[in-house]
Coordinates of N, CA, C and O in Angstrom, one line a residue:
M796 N 81.1 136.2 95.9 CA 82.2 135.2 95.0 C 82.6 133.6 95.4 O 82.7 132.8 93.5
V797 N 82.8 133.0 95.6 CA 83.7 132.1 95.9 C 81.8 131.1 95.5 O 82.1 130.1 95.3
I798 N 80.9 131.3 96.0 CA 80.2 130.6 96.1 C 78.7 130.9 94.3 O 78.6 129.8 94.0
A799 N 79.1 132.1 94.0 CA 79.3 131.6 92.4 C 79.8 131.0 91.8 O 79.8 130.5 90.3
L800 N 81.7 131.0 92.0 CA 82.2 130.0 90.8 C 81.9 128.7 91.6 O 81.7 127.7 90.8
A801 N 81.6 127.9 92.6 CA 81.4 126.8 93.0 C 79.5 126.2 92.5 O 79.6 125.3 91.5
A802 N 78.8 127.5 92.4 CA 78.0 127.3 91.7 C 77.9 126.5 90.6 O 77.8 125.8 89.1
L803 N 78.7 127.7 89.7 CA 79.1 127.6 88.5 C 79.5 125.9 87.9 O 79.8 126.2 86.9
R804 N 80.9 125.7 89.0 CA 81.8 124.0 88.3 C 80.2 123.7 89.2 O 80.6 121.8 88.2
G805 N 79.3 123.7 89.7 CA 78.1 122.6 90.0 C 79.0 121.7 91.0 O 78.9 120.1 91.4
D806 N 79.8 122.4 92.3 CA 80.0 121.6 93.5 C 79.6 121.8 94.3 O 80.2 123.1 95.0
A807 N 78.5 121.5 94.3 CA 77.5 121.4 96.1 C 78.7 121.5 97.5 O 78.7 122.5 97.6
G808 N 79.4 120.7 97.4 CA 80.3 120.5 98.5 C 81.4 122.1 99.1 O 81.0 122.7 99.7
F809 N 81.7 122.3 97.5 CA 82.4 123.4 97.7 C 82.2 124.8 98.2 O 82.2 125.4 98.6
A810 N 80.4 124.9 97.1 CA 79.8 125.7 97.4 C 79.3 125.6 99.0 O 78.8 126.8 99.7
L811 N 78.9 124.3 98.8 CA 78.7 124.4 100.9 C 79.9 125.5 101.5 O 79.1 126.0 102.5
L812 N 81.0 124.6 101.6 CA 82.2 125.3 101.9 C 82.0 127.1 102.4 O 82.6 127.8 103.4
G813 N 82.0 127.5 101.2 CA 82.7 128.8 100.7 C 80.9 129.6 101.1 O 81.2 130.6 102.0
G814 N 80.3 128.6 101.1 CA 79.0 129.7 102.2 C 79.1 129.3 103.5 O 79.4 131.0 104.2
I815 N 79.1 128.5 104.8 CA 79.9 128.4 105.7 C 81.2 129.8 105.7 O 81.1 130.3 107.3
A816 N 81.9 129.8 105.5 CA 83.6 130.5 105.3 C 82.8 131.6 105.4 O 82.8 133.5 105.7
A817 N 81.5 132.0 104.3 CA 81.2 133.9 103.6 C 80.5 133.7 105.4 O 80.3 135.6 106.0
L818 N 79.5 133.3 105.8 CA 78.9 133.3 106.5 C 80.2 133.9 108.2 O 79.1 134.5 108.8
V819 N 80.3 133.5 108.5 CA 81.5 133.2 109.5 C 82.7 134.6 109.7 O 82.4 135.6 110.5
L820 N 82.4 135.3 108.1 CA 83.4 136.6 108.4 C 82.5 137.6 108.1 O 83.1 138.6 108.2
T821 N 81.3 137.6 107.3 CA 80.5 138.2 107.8 C 79.8 138.9 109.1 O 79.7 139.8 110.1
A822 N 79.6 137.2 109.6 CA 79.4 137.9 111.5 C 80.3 138.3 112.7 O 80.3 139.5 113.3
L823 N 81.8 138.2 111.9 CA 83.1 138.4 112.4 C 83.5 140.3 112.0 O 83.5 141.0 112.6
A824 N 82.5 140.2 110.8 CA 82.2 142.2 110.9 C 81.3 142.8 111.2 O 82.0 143.7 111.8
V825 N 80.2 141.4 111.3 CA 79.5 142.4 112.0 C 79.6 142.9 113.6 O 79.5 143.6 114.2
R826 N 80.8 142.0 114.1 CA 80.9 141.9 115.7 C 81.3 143.1 115.7 O 81.5 143.9 116.4
D827 N 82.9 143.4 114.8 CA 83.5 144.3 114.8 C 83.0 145.9 114.3 O 83.6 146.4 115.4
I828 N 82.1 146.2 113.8 CA 80.8 147.4 113.9 C 79.7 147.7 115.2 O 80.2 148.5 115.4
L829 N 79.5 146.5 115.7 CA 78.3 146.7 116.7 C 79.1 146.2 117.6 O 78.7 146.7 119.3
V830 N 80.7 146.4 118.6 CA 81.7 146.3 118.9 C 83.2 146.2 119.5 O 84.1 145.4 119.4
P831 N 83.2 147.7 118.8 CA 84.6 147.7 118.1 C 85.3 148.1 119.6 O 86.8 147.5 119.5
V832 N 85.4 148.1 120.6 CA 85.9 148.0 121.6 C 85.9 146.7 122.7 O 84.6 146.2 123.1
R833 N 87.2 146.2 122.5 CA 87.0 145.0 123.1 C 87.8 144.6 124.6 O 87.5 144.0 125.1
L834 N 88.6 145.9 124.9 CA 89.3 145.9 126.6 C 88.4 147.6 127.2 O 89.5 148.0 125.8
A835 N 88.2 147.2 128.1 CA 88.3 149.0 129.0 C 88.5 148.8 129.9 O 87.6 147.5 130.7
A836 N 89.0 149.2 130.2 CA 89.5 149.7 132.5 C 89.9 151.0 132.4 O 88.8 151.6 132.4
D837 N 88.9 150.6 134.2 CA 88.3 151.9 135.1 C 88.7 151.6 136.8 O 90.1 150.9 136.3
R838 N 88.6 152.3 137.6 CA 89.0 152.0 138.5 C 88.4 151.4 139.2 O 89.2 151.0 140.2
E839 N 87.2 150.6 138.6 CA 86.8 148.9 138.8 C 87.7 147.5 138.9 O 87.7 146.6 139.7
G840 N 88.2 147.7 137.3 CA 88.5 146.6 137.1 C 88.3 146.5 135.1 O 88.3 148.0 134.7
I841 N 87.8 145.8 134.5 CA 87.4 145.5 132.8 C 87.2 145.7 132.9 O 86.2 144.0 133.2
T842 N 86.6 145.8 131.5 CA 85.4 145.0 130.6 C 85.9 144.8 129.6 O 86.2 145.0 128.3
V843 N 85.8 143.0 128.7 CA 86.1 142.3 128.1 C 85.5 142.1 127.2 O 84.3 142.0 127.7
V844 N 85.3 141.3 125.4 CA 84.6 141.5 125.5 C 84.0 139.8 125.0 O 85.5 139.7 125.4
S845 N 82.6 139.0 125.3 CA 82.8 137.7 125.7 C 81.5 137.1 124.7 O 80.8 137.5 124.5
G846 N 82.7 136.2 123.3 CA 81.8 135.6 122.6 C 81.5 137.4 121.5 O 82.7 137.8 121.7
I847 N 80.2 136.9 120.3 CA 80.3 137.7 119.6 C 79.8 139.2 119.6 O 80.4 140.3 119.7
A848 N 79.0 139.8 120.8 CA 78.7 140.6 121.1 C 78.3 140.9 122.6 O 78.0 142.0 123.2
G849 N 78.4 140.1 123.7 CA 78.8 140.1 124.9 C 79.9 140.9 125.8 O 80.6 141.0 125.1
T850 N 80.2 141.4 127.0 CA 80.8 141.0 127.5 C 80.8 140.6 128.4 O 79.8 141.0 129.4
Q851 N 82.3 141.1 129.4 CA 82.7 140.7 130.5 C 82.6 141.8 131.8 O 83.6 141.8 130.9
R852 N 81.9 142.0 133.0 CA 82.8 142.8 133.8 C 84.0 141.9 135.0 O 83.2 140.8 135.4
I853 N 84.6 141.7 134.9 CA 86.1 141.7 135.6 C 86.7 142.9 136.9 O 87.3 143.6 136.2
L854 N 86.0 142.1 138.1 CA 87.2 143.5 138.7 C 88.0 143.0 139.4 O 88.9 141.9 139.0
W855 N 89.1 144.1 139.3 CA 91.6 143.9 139.7 C 91.4 143.2 140.7 O 91.6 142.4 141.4
P856 N 90.5 142.7 141.6 CA 90.8 141.5 142.9 C 90.2 140.4 142.3 O 90.9 139.9 142.4
E857 N 90.1 140.3 141.0 CA 89.0 139.4 140.7 C 90.9 138.7 139.7 O 91.0 136.9 139.3
I858 N 91.6 139.1 139.7 CA 92.9 139.2 138.5 C 93.7 138.9 138.1 O 94.3 139.6 139.4
E859 N 94.2 137.2 138.4 CA 95.5 137.4 139.0 C 96.7 137.5 138.8 O 98.0 137.5 138.7
R860 N 96.7 137.9 137.3 CA 98.2 138.1 136.1 C 97.6 138.6 135.0 O 96.3 138.4 134.4
I861 N 98.1 139.2 134.5 CA 98.4 140.1 133.4 C 99.2 140.1 132.7 O 100.8 140.2 133.4
R862 N 99.4 139.1 130.8 CA 100.9 138.6 131.0 C 101.1 138.8 129.0 O 99.9 138.7 128.9
L863 N 102.1 139.0 129.0 CA 102.7 139.1 127.8 C 102.4 137.9 127.2 O 103.6 137.0 127.7
Y864 N 102.1 137.0 125.9 CA 101.6 135.6 125.2 C 102.6 135.6 124.6 O 101.7 136.7 123.1
K865 N 103.8 135.3 124.5 CA 105.0 135.2 123.0 C 104.5 133.8 122.9 O 105.0 132.7 123.3
S866 N 104.5 133.5 121.4 CA 104.8 132.6 120.4 C 105.1 132.6 119.2 O 105.0 133.9 118.3
R867 N 105.0 131.2 118.7 CA 105.7 131.1 117.2 C 104.6 130.6 116.2 O 104.6 129.7 117.1
R868 N 103.8 131.0 115.6 CA 103.4 129.3 114.4 C 103.8 129.9 112.7 O 103.9 130.9 112.8
L869 N 104.1 128.5 112.5 CA 104.4 128.7 111.5 C 105.6 129.3 110.9 O 106.0 130.4 109.6
G870 N 106.3 129.7 112.1 CA 107.0 130.5 111.8 C 107.7 132.5 112.5 O 108.1 133.1 112.3
I871 N 105.3 132.4 112.1 CA 105.6 134.0 112.2 C 105.3 133.8 113.2 O 104.5 133.9 114.5
P872 N 105.9 135.2 114.6 CA 105.1 135.2 116.2 C 104.2 136.0 115.9 O 104.3 136.9 115.3
S873 N 103.4 135.8 117.3 CA 102.5 136.6 117.0 C 102.6 136.7 118.9 O 103.1 136.0 120.2
R874 N 102.3 137.7 119.8 CA 102.0 138.6 120.3 C 100.3 138.5 121.1 O 100.0 139.2 120.8
L875 N 100.1 138.4 122.1 CA 98.6 139.0 122.3 C 99.5 139.0 124.3 O 100.0 138.5 124.4
L876 N 97.8 139.5 124.9 CA 97.5 140.1 126.2 C 97.1 139.4 126.5 O 96.0 138.7 126.2
E877 N 97.8 139.0 127.5 CA 97.0 137.5 129.0 C 96.0 137.9 129.5 O 97.2 138.8 130.8
I878 N 94.6 137.9 130.2 CA 94.4 138.3 131.7 C 93.7 136.4 132.1 O 92.5 136.6 131.4
D879 N 94.4 136.0 133.3 CA 93.9 135.2 133.7 C 93.1 135.7 134.8 O 94.1 136.1 136.6
T880 N 91.8 135.3 135.3 CA 91.3 135.2 136.5 C 91.2 133.8 137.3 O 91.6 133.8 138.3
G881 N 92.4 132.6 137.0 CA 92.7 131.9 137.1 C 91.0 130.9 137.5 O 91.5 129.3 137.0
D882 N 89.5 131.8 137.2 CA 88.7 130.5 136.4 C 88.8 130.5 134.7 O 88.2 129.9 134.3
S883 N 89.1 131.6 134.1 CA 88.9 132.0 132.7 C 90.2 133.3 132.4 O 90.7 133.1 132.8
L884 N 90.7 132.8 130.7 CA 91.6 133.4 130.5 C 90.8 134.1 129.3 O 89.8 133.2 128.0
C885 N 91.4 135.6 128.6 CA 90.8 136.3 128.2 C 92.4 136.6 127.3 O 93.6 136.8 128.3
L886 N 92.2 136.6 126.1 CA 93.6 136.4 125.1 C 92.9 137.4 124.2 O 92.4 137.4 123.2
L887 N 93.9 138.8 123.9 CA 93.9 139.7 123.1 C 94.9 139.8 122.4 O 96.2 139.8 122.5
S888 N 94.1 139.9 120.9 CA 95.3 140.2 119.6 C 95.6 141.6 119.1 O 95.1 142.3 120.4
T889 N 96.5 142.6 118.9 CA 97.2 143.4 118.3 C 95.5 143.8 117.9 O 95.4 145.4 118.2
H890 N 95.5 143.3 116.5 CA 94.0 143.8 115.9 C 92.7 143.6 117.5 O 92.3 145.2 116.6
D891 N 92.3 143.3 118.2 CA 91.2 143.2 118.7 C 91.8 144.5 119.8 O 90.2 145.6 120.5
L892 N 92.8 145.0 120.4 CA 93.4 145.7 121.1 C 93.4 147.8 120.9 O 93.4 148.2 120.7
G893 N 93.8 146.9 118.7 CA 93.8 148.6 118.2 C 95.7 149.3 118.9 O 95.7 150.3 118.4
A894 N 96.3 148.4 119.4 CA 97.7 149.0 120.0 C 98.8 147.3 120.6 O 97.8 146.7 120.1
S895 N 99.7 147.7 120.6 CA 100.5 146.8 120.4 C 100.2 146.4 122.3 O 99.4 146.2 123.1
P896 N 100.3 145.3 122.2 CA 99.8 143.7 123.1 C 100.8 145.1 124.6 O 100.0 144.9 125.7
E897 N 101.8 144.6 124.0 CA 103.1 145.4 125.0 C 102.2 146.7 125.9 O 102.5 147.0 126.8
E898 N 101.4 147.3 124.9 CA 101.6 149.2 125.4 C 100.1 148.4 126.6 O 99.9 149.3 126.8
V899 N 99.6 148.1 125.9 CA 98.3 147.6 126.7 C 98.6 147.4 127.7 O 98.4 148.0 128.2
E900 N 99.2 146.1 127.9 CA 100.2 145.4 129.2 C 100.6 147.1 130.5 O 100.4 147.4 131.8
R901 N 101.1 147.2 130.1 CA 101.7 148.7 130.5 C 100.5 149.4 131.2 O 100.7 149.4 132.5
E902 N 100.2 149.9 130.1 CA 99.2 150.7 130.6 C 98.6 150.0 131.6 O 97.8 150.5 133.0
L903 N 98.0 148.9 132.1 CA 96.9 147.7 132.4 C 98.1 148.0 133.6 O 96.4 148.2 135.0
R904 N 99.1 147.6 133.7 CA 99.5 147.6 134.5 C 99.0 149.2 135.6 O 99.6 148.1 137.2
E905 N 99.9 149.7 135.2 CA 99.7 151.1 135.8 C 98.1 151.1 136.3 O 98.8 151.7 137.6
I906 N 97.0 150.8 135.6 CA 95.5 151.7 136.0 C 95.4 150.8 137.4 O 95.3 151.4 138.9
R907 N 96.0 149.9 137.6 CA 96.2 148.3 138.7 C 97.0 149.0 139.8 O 96.6 149.0 140.5
R908 N 98.2 149.7 139.4 CA 99.3 149.2 140.3 C 98.1 150.6 141.2 O 97.8 150.8 142.4
R909 N 98.1 152.1 140.7 CA 97.5 153.1 141.0 C 96.0 152.8 142.0 O 95.9 154.0 143.3
V910 N 94.6 152.1 141.5 CA 94.2 151.8 142.0 C 93.3 150.5 143.0 O 92.4 150.6 143.8
A911 N 94.3 149.2 142.5 CA 93.6 148.4 143.6 C 94.9 147.7 143.8 O 94.7 147.1 144.9
G912 N 96.6 148.4 144.2 CA 97.0 148.1 145.1 C 97.9 146.9 144.9 O 97.6 145.8 143.3
P913 N 98.3 145.3 145.1 CA 98.6 145.3 145.2 C 97.7 143.1 144.5 O 96.6 143.2 145.0
P914 N 98.1 142.3 143.3 CA 96.7 141.8 143.3 C 96.7 140.5 143.8 O 96.9 141.0 145.3
A915 N 95.2 140.0 144.4 CA 94.6 139.6 144.6 C 95.8 138.0 145.3 O 96.6 137.9 144.8
G916 N 95.7 137.6 147.0 CA 96.5 136.6 147.6 C 98.0 137.4 148.3 O 98.2 136.5 148.9
G917 N 97.4 138.5 148.4 CA 99.0 139.3 148.7 C 100.8 138.8 148.5 O 101.5 139.5 148.5
A918 N 99.9 138.1 147.1 CA 100.6 138.0 145.8 C 101.5 139.2 145.8 O 101.5 140.2 145.4
A919 N 103.5 138.8 144.6 CA 104.1 139.8 145.5 C 103.9 140.8 143.8 O 103.2 139.7 142.9
P920 N 104.4 142.0 143.3 CA 104.3 142.1 142.5 C 104.4 141.1 140.7 O 105.2 140.8 141.3
E921 N 103.4 141.6 140.1 CA 103.9 141.5 138.9 C 105.3 141.9 138.3 O 104.9 142.5 137.8
R922 N 105.7 141.0 137.2 CA 107.1 142.0 136.3 C 107.0 141.0 134.6 O 106.7 140.1 135.2
P923 N 106.9 142.8 133.8 CA 106.6 141.8 132.6 C 107.9 140.2 132.6 O 109.2 140.3 133.0
G924 N 107.3 140.0 131.4 CA 108.2 138.4 131.0 C 108.6 137.6 131.9 O 109.1 136.7 131.4
T925 N 107.6 137.4 133.3 CA 108.0 136.7 134.4 C 106.8 135.4 133.8 O 105.8 135.5 133.5
D926 N 107.0 134.3 134.2 CA 106.1 133.2 134.2 C 107.1 132.3 133.3 O 107.4 131.3 132.9

């Protein structure tokens, strides 16, 4: 639609920008169809989406911290689930998770507690809302 309007106006720059935006939105829609699950947890660890359609396997001992990241942008509150391995950081939104980040954080902590024992390095158990 945007490209058609730009073509009618004769604005090549606007048409290019509209085309790029359309391609990005199409790529995101295809990603959502091809890889609908962004996070999965089991006894060994978690699997998270990496890039458009790739996945990354992270074992429980590799995860240093799981926490809820809260911020405000333009006055709008934002909550993300943060999974920190020390080498990489994975941030997942409510849209990515299909549930509230708080619920997923609690579930991950419970699974980790049951199957993995204490975090790597013998650190004290994590407490929600710390850091």
